[in-house]
Tab-separated table of C-alpha atoms in Angstrom:
chain	number	residue	atom	x	y	z
A	294	UNK	CA	-133.588	-11.183	-28.613
A	295	UNK	CA	-131.162	-11.951	-25.755
A	296	UNK	CA	-132.152	-12.176	-22.100
A	297	UNK	CA	-130.761	-8.786	-21.085
A	298	UNK	CA	-132.547	-6.948	-23.877
A	299	UNK	CA	-135.803	-8.755	-23.061
A	300	UNK	CA	-135.489	-7.700	-19.405
A	301	UNK	CA	-134.865	-4.082	-20.426
A	302	UNK	CA	-137.862	-4.115	-22.775
A	303	UNK	CA	-140.018	-5.465	-19.953
A	304	UNK	CA	-138.746	-2.725	-17.646
A	305	UNK	CA	-139.714	0.044	-20.079
A	306	UNK	CA	-143.119	-1.536	-20.665
A	307	UNK	CA	-143.628	-1.810	-16.902
A	308	UNK	CA	-143.056	1.918	-16.444
A	309	UNK	CA	-145.620	2.702	-19.141
A	310	UNK	CA	-148.247	0.286	-17.775
A	311	UNK	CA	-147.841	1.500	-14.180
A	312	UNK	CA	-148.289	5.153	-15.174
A	313	UNK	CA	-151.341	4.308	-17.276
A	314	UNK	CA	-153.044	2.422	-14.457
A	315	UNK	CA	-152.354	5.176	-11.933
A	316	UNK	CA	-154.089	7.606	-14.291
A	317	UNK	CA	-156.967	5.141	-14.697
A	318	UNK	CA	-157.352	4.929	-10.912
A	319	UNK	CA	-157.376	8.721	-10.594
A	320	UNK	CA	-160.289	8.740	-13.061
A	321	UNK	CA	-162.432	6.123	-11.286
A	322	UNK	CA	-161.174	5.713	-7.670
A	323	UNK	CA	-161.928	2.015	-8.008
A	324	UNK	CA	-160.177	-0.238	-5.491
A	325	UNK	CA	-159.955	-2.908	-8.199
A	326	UNK	CA	-158.124	-0.475	-10.473
A	327	UNK	CA	-155.974	0.538	-7.512
A	328	UNK	CA	-155.174	-3.136	-6.917
A	329	UNK	CA	-154.076	-3.500	-10.512
A	330	UNK	CA	-152.058	-0.274	-10.386
A	331	UNK	CA	-150.294	-1.300	-7.163
A	332	UNK	CA	-149.546	-4.713	-8.588
A	333	UNK	CA	-148.064	-3.109	-11.701
A	334	UNK	CA	-145.971	-0.813	-9.513
A	335	UNK	CA	-144.682	-3.793	-7.534
A	336	UNK	CA	-144.071	-5.623	-10.797
A	337	UNK	CA	-142.039	-2.630	-11.902
A	338	UNK	CA	-139.862	-3.119	-8.840
A	339	UNK	CA	-139.684	-6.843	-9.592
A	340	UNK	CA	-138.734	-6.151	-13.217
A	341	UNK	CA	-135.943	-3.870	-12.026
A	342	UNK	CA	-134.699	-6.691	-9.794
A	343	UNK	CA	-135.015	-9.072	-12.746
A	344	UNK	CA	-132.987	-6.809	-15.010
A	345	UNK	CA	-130.209	-6.549	-12.431
A	346	UNK	CA	-130.367	-10.317	-11.767
A	347	UNK	CA	-130.146	-11.235	-15.452
A	348	UNK	CA	-127.303	-8.765	-15.929
A	349	UNK	CA	-125.443	-10.319	-12.983
A	350	UNK	CA	-126.088	-13.870	-14.218
A	351	UNK	CA	-124.371	-13.122	-17.536
A	352	UNK	CA	-121.047	-12.384	-15.826
A	353	UNK	CA	-118.389	-15.022	-16.592
A	354	UNK	CA	-117.054	-17.265	-13.796
A	355	UNK	CA	-114.354	-15.758	-11.599
A	356	UNK	CA	-112.203	-16.853	-8.668
A	357	UNK	CA	-114.963	-16.231	-6.104
A	358	UNK	CA	-117.698	-17.730	-8.317
A	359	UNK	CA	-116.107	-20.630	-10.244
A	360	UNK	CA	-119.539	-21.911	-11.325
A	361	UNK	CA	-120.673	-18.519	-12.623
A	362	UNK	CA	-123.437	-16.184	-11.420
A	363	UNK	CA	-126.472	-18.015	-12.817
A	364	UNK	CA	-128.279	-18.259	-9.477
A	365	UNK	CA	-128.722	-14.482	-9.467
A	366	UNK	CA	-131.736	-15.138	-11.713
A	367	UNK	CA	-133.251	-17.416	-9.089
A	368	UNK	CA	-132.816	-14.729	-6.449
A	369	UNK	CA	-134.576	-12.315	-8.809
A	370	UNK	CA	-137.514	-14.700	-9.062
A	371	UNK	CA	-137.751	-14.914	-5.258
A	372	UNK	CA	-137.659	-11.124	-4.952
A	373	UNK	CA	-140.480	-10.752	-7.459
A	374	UNK	CA	-142.621	-13.327	-5.643
A	375	UNK	CA	-142.205	-11.646	-2.270
A	376	UNK	CA	-143.002	-8.244	-3.786
A	377	UNK	CA	-146.292	-9.518	-5.206
A	378	UNK	CA	-147.256	-10.992	-1.821
A	379	UNK	CA	-146.596	-7.640	-0.135
A	380	UNK	CA	-148.778	-5.856	-2.679
A	381	UNK	CA	-151.527	-8.417	-2.029
A	382	UNK	CA	-151.622	-7.448	1.649
A	383	UNK	CA	-151.958	-3.761	0.740
A	384	UNK	CA	-154.729	-4.401	-1.774
A	385	UNK	CA	-156.687	-6.494	0.728
A	386	UNK	CA	-156.522	-3.653	3.258
A	387	UNK	CA	-157.804	-1.130	0.712
A	388	UNK	CA	-160.639	-3.471	-0.312
A	389	UNK	CA	-161.756	-3.861	3.306
A	390	UNK	CA	-161.724	-0.082	3.781
A	391	UNK	CA	-163.798	0.281	0.625
A	392	UNK	CA	-166.445	-2.064	2.022
A	393	UNK	CA	-166.463	-0.408	5.444
A	394	UNK	CA	-167.064	3.069	3.984
A	395	UNK	CA	-169.196	1.686	1.110
A	396	UNK	CA	-167.728	3.997	-1.514
A	397	UNK	CA	-168.879	3.325	-5.104
A	398	UNK	CA	-166.410	3.898	-7.916
A	399	UNK	CA	-166.964	6.343	-10.789
A	400	UNK	CA	-165.729	4.919	-14.115
A	401	UNK	CA	-165.011	7.219	-17.053
A	402	UNK	CA	-164.447	6.635	-20.764
A	403	UNK	CA	-160.837	7.808	-20.391
A	404	UNK	CA	-160.201	5.304	-17.611
A	405	UNK	CA	-161.647	2.494	-19.738
A	406	UNK	CA	-159.445	3.458	-22.708
A	407	UNK	CA	-156.329	3.597	-20.502
A	408	UNK	CA	-156.916	0.129	-19.060
A	409	UNK	CA	-157.490	-1.238	-22.571
A	410	UNK	CA	-154.168	0.254	-23.710
A	411	UNK	CA	-152.400	-1.279	-20.697
A	412	UNK	CA	-153.809	-4.685	-21.680
A	413	UNK	CA	-152.323	-4.362	-25.172
A	414	UNK	CA	-148.893	-3.468	-23.766
A	415	UNK	CA	-148.943	-6.348	-21.280
A	416	UNK	CA	-150.031	-8.807	-23.977
A	417	UNK	CA	-147.054	-7.943	-26.169
A	418	UNK	CA	-144.723	-8.086	-23.187
A	419	UNK	CA	-145.890	-11.593	-22.262
A	420	UNK	CA	-145.275	-12.769	-25.844
A	421	UNK	CA	-141.668	-11.558	-25.626
A	422	UNK	CA	-140.942	-13.057	-22.196
A	423	UNK	CA	-142.504	-16.457	-22.923
A	424	UNK	CA	-139.714	-17.114	-25.410
A	425	UNK	CA	-137.411	-17.585	-22.413
A	426	UNK	CA	-139.499	-20.231	-20.625
A	427	UNK	CA	-137.104	-22.827	-19.203
A	428	UNK	CA	-134.140	-20.582	-20.066
A	429	UNK	CA	-134.345	-17.865	-17.405
A	430	UNK	CA	-136.120	-18.290	-14.064
A	431	UNK	CA	-136.303	-14.516	-13.572
A	432	UNK	CA	-137.816	-13.810	-17.002
A	433	UNK	CA	-140.182	-16.736	-16.499
A	434	UNK	CA	-141.306	-15.076	-13.258
A	435	UNK	CA	-141.982	-11.842	-15.124
A	436	UNK	CA	-143.976	-13.672	-17.793
A	437	UNK	CA	-146.085	-15.191	-15.005
A	438	UNK	CA	-146.687	-11.801	-13.382
A	439	UNK	CA	-147.756	-10.141	-16.579
A	440	UNK	CA	-149.984	-13.046	-17.548
A	441	UNK	CA	-151.865	-12.456	-14.310
A	442	UNK	CA	-151.926	-8.756	-15.156
A	443	UNK	CA	-153.730	-9.621	-18.379
A	444	UNK	CA	-156.356	-11.617	-16.500
A	445	UNK	CA	-156.870	-8.994	-13.811
A	446	UNK	CA	-156.872	-6.065	-16.232
A	447	UNK	CA	-159.479	-7.801	-18.378
A	448	UNK	CA	-161.694	-8.339	-15.329
A	449	UNK	CA	-161.216	-4.720	-14.272
A	450	UNK	CA	-162.047	-3.511	-17.767
A	451	UNK	CA	-165.305	-5.453	-17.566
A	452	UNK	CA	-166.082	-3.887	-14.155
A	453	UNK	CA	-165.401	-0.379	-15.485
A	454	UNK	CA	-167.649	-0.955	-18.489
A	455	UNK	CA	-170.376	-2.264	-16.161
A	456	UNK	CA	-169.935	0.772	-13.909
A	457	UNK	CA	-170.071	3.219	-16.816
A	458	UNK	CA	-173.233	1.571	-18.151
A	459	UNK	CA	-174.866	1.515	-14.698
A	460	UNK	CA	-173.959	5.141	-13.972
A	461	UNK	CA	-175.964	6.226	-17.009
A	462	UNK	CA	-178.853	3.755	-17.075
A	463	UNK	CA	-179.086	2.379	-13.491
A	464	UNK	CA	-177.372	4.666	-10.939
A	465	UNK	CA	-179.137	2.967	-8.014
A	466	UNK	CA	-177.691	-0.371	-9.115
A	467	UNK	CA	-174.161	1.090	-9.040
A	468	UNK	CA	-174.725	2.579	-5.591
A	469	UNK	CA	-176.185	-0.673	-4.233
A	470	UNK	CA	-173.768	-3.200	-5.701
A	471	UNK	CA	-170.795	-1.172	-6.959
A	472	UNK	CA	-168.598	-1.297	-3.801
A	473	UNK	CA	-169.204	-5.016	-3.304
A	474	UNK	CA	-168.358	-5.868	-6.936
A	475	UNK	CA	-165.323	-3.594	-6.827
A	476	UNK	CA	-163.940	-5.113	-3.613
A	477	UNK	CA	-164.739	-8.672	-4.736
A	478	UNK	CA	-162.680	-8.231	-7.903
A	479	UNK	CA	-159.822	-6.802	-5.838
A	480	UNK	CA	-159.929	-9.786	-3.443
A	481	UNK	CA	-160.032	-12.254	-6.338
A	482	UNK	CA	-157.015	-10.598	-7.951
A	483	UNK	CA	-155.112	-10.726	-4.669
A	484	UNK	CA	-155.831	-14.421	-4.062
A	485	UNK	CA	-154.820	-15.315	-7.615
A	486	UNK	CA	-151.597	-13.314	-7.391
A	487	UNK	CA	-150.590	-14.837	-4.058
A	488	UNK	CA	-151.311	-18.377	-5.286
A	489	UNK	CA	-149.122	-18.001	-8.367
A	490	UNK	CA	-146.412	-16.248	-6.386
A	491	UNK	CA	-146.303	-19.108	-3.875
A	492	UNK	CA	-145.811	-21.598	-6.710
A	493	UNK	CA	-142.986	-19.567	-8.201
A	494	UNK	CA	-141.418	-19.003	-4.784
A	495	UNK	CA	-141.470	-22.741	-4.087
A	496	UNK	CA	-139.825	-23.513	-7.451
A	497	UNK	CA	-137.105	-20.929	-6.825
A	498	UNK	CA	-136.376	-22.147	-3.289
A	499	UNK	CA	-136.195	-25.767	-4.475
A	500	UNK	CA	-133.693	-24.680	-7.109
A	501	UNK	CA	-131.533	-22.955	-4.490
A	502	UNK	CA	-131.515	-26.234	-2.537
A	503	UNK	CA	-129.787	-27.950	-5.504
A	504	UNK	CA	-132.749	-30.136	-6.412
A	505	UNK	CA	-131.851	-32.618	-9.161
A	506	UNK	CA	-134.804	-33.397	-11.493
A	507	UNK	CA	-134.909	-37.184	-12.078
A	508	UNK	CA	-135.431	-36.784	-15.826
A	509	UNK	CA	-132.311	-34.606	-16.135
A	510	UNK	CA	-130.291	-37.115	-14.110
A	511	UNK	CA	-131.408	-40.008	-16.323
A	512	UNK	CA	-130.726	-38.026	-19.477
A	513	UNK	CA	-127.253	-37.122	-18.230
A	514	UNK	CA	-126.520	-40.754	-17.392
A	515	UNK	CA	-127.693	-41.923	-20.819
A	516	UNK	CA	-125.624	-39.290	-22.642
A	517	UNK	CA	-122.487	-40.143	-20.678
A	518	UNK	CA	-122.979	-43.853	-21.283
A	519	UNK	CA	-123.362	-43.323	-25.021
A	520	UNK	CA	-119.798	-41.989	-25.410
A	521	UNK	CA	-117.432	-44.497	-27.029
A	522	UNK	CA	-115.109	-46.126	-24.511
A	523	UNK	CA	-117.388	-45.707	-21.486
A	524	UNK	CA	-118.022	-49.103	-19.931
A	525	UNK	CA	-120.531	-47.923	-17.320
A	526	UNK	CA	-121.768	-44.831	-15.474
A	527	UNK	CA	-121.616	-45.382	-11.731
A	528	UNK	CA	-122.709	-42.036	-10.282
A	529	UNK	CA	-124.399	-38.878	-11.555
A	530	UNK	CA	-124.868	-35.704	-9.481
A	531	UNK	CA	-126.719	-32.817	-11.120
A	532	UNK	CA	-127.718	-29.412	-9.752
A	533	UNK	CA	-129.533	-26.514	-11.391
A	534	UNK	CA	-128.099	-23.014	-11.457
A	535	UNK	CA	-130.291	-20.475	-13.221
A	536	UNK	CA	-130.753	-21.644	-16.794
A	537	UNK	CA	-127.967	-24.275	-16.733
A	538	UNK	CA	-127.093	-27.505	-14.922
A	539	UNK	CA	-123.763	-28.476	-13.361
A	540	UNK	CA	-122.850	-32.165	-13.100
A	541	UNK	CA	-120.377	-34.544	-11.433
A	542	UNK	CA	-120.195	-37.896	-13.220
A	543	UNK	CA	-118.255	-41.065	-12.431
A	544	UNK	CA	-117.528	-43.388	-15.363
A	545	UNK	CA	-115.586	-46.616	-15.760
A	546	UNK	CA	-113.269	-47.480	-18.642
A	547	UNK	CA	-111.217	-50.516	-19.615
A	548	UNK	CA	-108.600	-51.055	-16.909
A	549	UNK	CA	-105.968	-51.830	-19.555
A	550	UNK	CA	-106.135	-48.330	-21.113
A	551	UNK	CA	-103.327	-45.844	-20.604
A	552	UNK	CA	-103.888	-42.693	-18.559
A	553	UNK	CA	-103.882	-40.654	-21.761
A	554	UNK	CA	-106.531	-42.831	-23.402
A	555	UNK	CA	-108.762	-42.703	-20.312
A	556	UNK	CA	-108.348	-38.924	-20.151
A	557	UNK	CA	-109.432	-38.544	-23.803
A	558	UNK	CA	-112.611	-40.497	-23.083
A	559	UNK	CA	-113.314	-38.282	-20.060
A	560	UNK	CA	-112.854	-35.184	-22.241
A	561	UNK	CA	-115.404	-36.521	-24.726
A	562	UNK	CA	-117.895	-37.108	-21.916
A	563	UNK	CA	-117.374	-33.560	-20.598
A	564	UNK	CA	-117.882	-32.037	-24.038
A	565	UNK	CA	-121.034	-34.074	-24.680
A	566	UNK	CA	-122.610	-33.197	-21.341
A	567	UNK	CA	-121.733	-29.486	-21.554
A	568	UNK	CA	-123.651	-29.290	-24.828
A	569	UNK	CA	-126.689	-30.829	-23.105
A	570	UNK	CA	-126.525	-29.186	-19.659
A	571	UNK	CA	-124.817	-25.871	-20.431
A	572	UNK	CA	-122.880	-25.729	-17.149
A	573	UNK	CA	-119.669	-27.067	-15.661
A	574	UNK	CA	-119.090	-30.840	-15.866
A	575	UNK	CA	-116.566	-32.844	-13.824
A	576	UNK	CA	-115.844	-36.441	-14.848
A	577	UNK	CA	-114.185	-38.999	-12.551
A	578	UNK	CA	-112.640	-42.090	-14.178
A	579	UNK	CA	-112.383	-45.517	-12.566
A	580	UNK	CA	-111.131	-48.859	-13.954
A	581	UNK	CA	-113.790	-51.263	-15.120
A	582	UNK	CA	-113.297	-54.763	-13.774
A	583	UNK	CA	-115.767	-57.266	-15.163
A	584	UNK	CA	-116.753	-59.853	-12.622
A	585	UNK	CA	-116.174	-63.463	-13.726
A	586	UNK	CA	-119.173	-65.737	-13.480
A	587	UNK	CA	-118.583	-68.755	-11.206
A	588	UNK	CA	-118.419	-72.113	-13.023
A	589	UNK	CA	-121.187	-74.417	-11.931
A	590	UNK	CA	-120.108	-77.978	-11.131
A	591	UNK	CA	-122.406	-80.629	-12.567
A	592	UNK	CA	-122.579	-84.029	-10.848
A	593	UNK	CA	-121.305	-86.950	-12.956
A	594	UNK	CA	-123.942	-88.901	-14.821
A	595	UNK	CA	-124.989	-92.346	-13.727
A	596	UNK	CA	-123.391	-93.920	-16.822
A	597	UNK	CA	-119.984	-92.567	-15.973
A	598	UNK	CA	-120.116	-93.712	-12.411
A	599	UNK	CA	-117.887	-96.747	-11.671
A	600	UNK	CA	-119.679	-99.641	-10.011
A	601	UNK	CA	-118.989	-99.945	-6.322
A	602	UNK	CA	-116.322	-102.420	-5.314
A	603	UNK	CA	-117.683	-105.521	-3.512
A	604	UNK	CA	-117.019	-105.397	0.169
A	605	UNK	CA	-114.965	-108.238	1.699
A	606	UNK	CA	-116.739	-110.504	4.156
A	607	UNK	CA	-115.652	-109.949	7.723
A	608	UNK	CA	-112.938	-112.324	8.885
A	609	UNK	CA	-113.813	-114.700	11.684
A	610	UNK	CA	-111.530	-115.180	14.589
A	611	UNK	CA	-110.425	-118.809	15.210
A	612	UNK	CA	-112.389	-120.651	17.812
């Protein structure tokens, strides 16, 4: 499955999950279920952004974008992170209002079944999106969002089952502790979402700042140096753009080679690095001039030294 099809599949699944959770909230009026429904709705917006970002990133390079449109995926990841943070603020407000008015929720069997179905859909969606880990920042962001959906939906399902059991066998327990448990789950979901979103936002911003991972730089240097004819690799500049890396590399070759021969070596380096990095590679060629080691002068041995000539006695002046 290609990236665009995976994004479209996630979009369709997001519509289904959001509608299911809204129905589940209308059955129970639980702020925890509302938190999950709002998060799914925001995720639906994020998935739409992701789909458009992935579609834009697949455009070939043009005159205005000679390095392609890969960073559109990174922008999609940032948009998704900010959307989740905004939903967290809304959920926190609703949870506080729930505690102030002390309104217990009313779980139903239909609401429980709907949340369980949403969990199944999200689980399959995460399996599809995790195939693109390290390939697409935007799809990786979606996989992260829906993984948190699985955790939160499972917790909410447990709360609904507890509420349904308490409503039948211990109604006073539901009235006494229901609002607090409901709001606590909503707060926990919000904190978890914001934490993960901050991590993803940081990774996306770092990528936009052209951060060069040291391991990728070393790997690029080693690959360039392994090409026949390369005497040394003097400089390596790497920057990430979506799912690919662009690189500027400076190599040295034998100074006695012709321009054509040096150009052929540079072409081999470009081809090798494009297969590894996936992006545009520019190779600069410089002549390699080995430095000659200075010859150390050893003092002559004592055996080869000539004996000193005897000095003449000083002449005396006549009296």
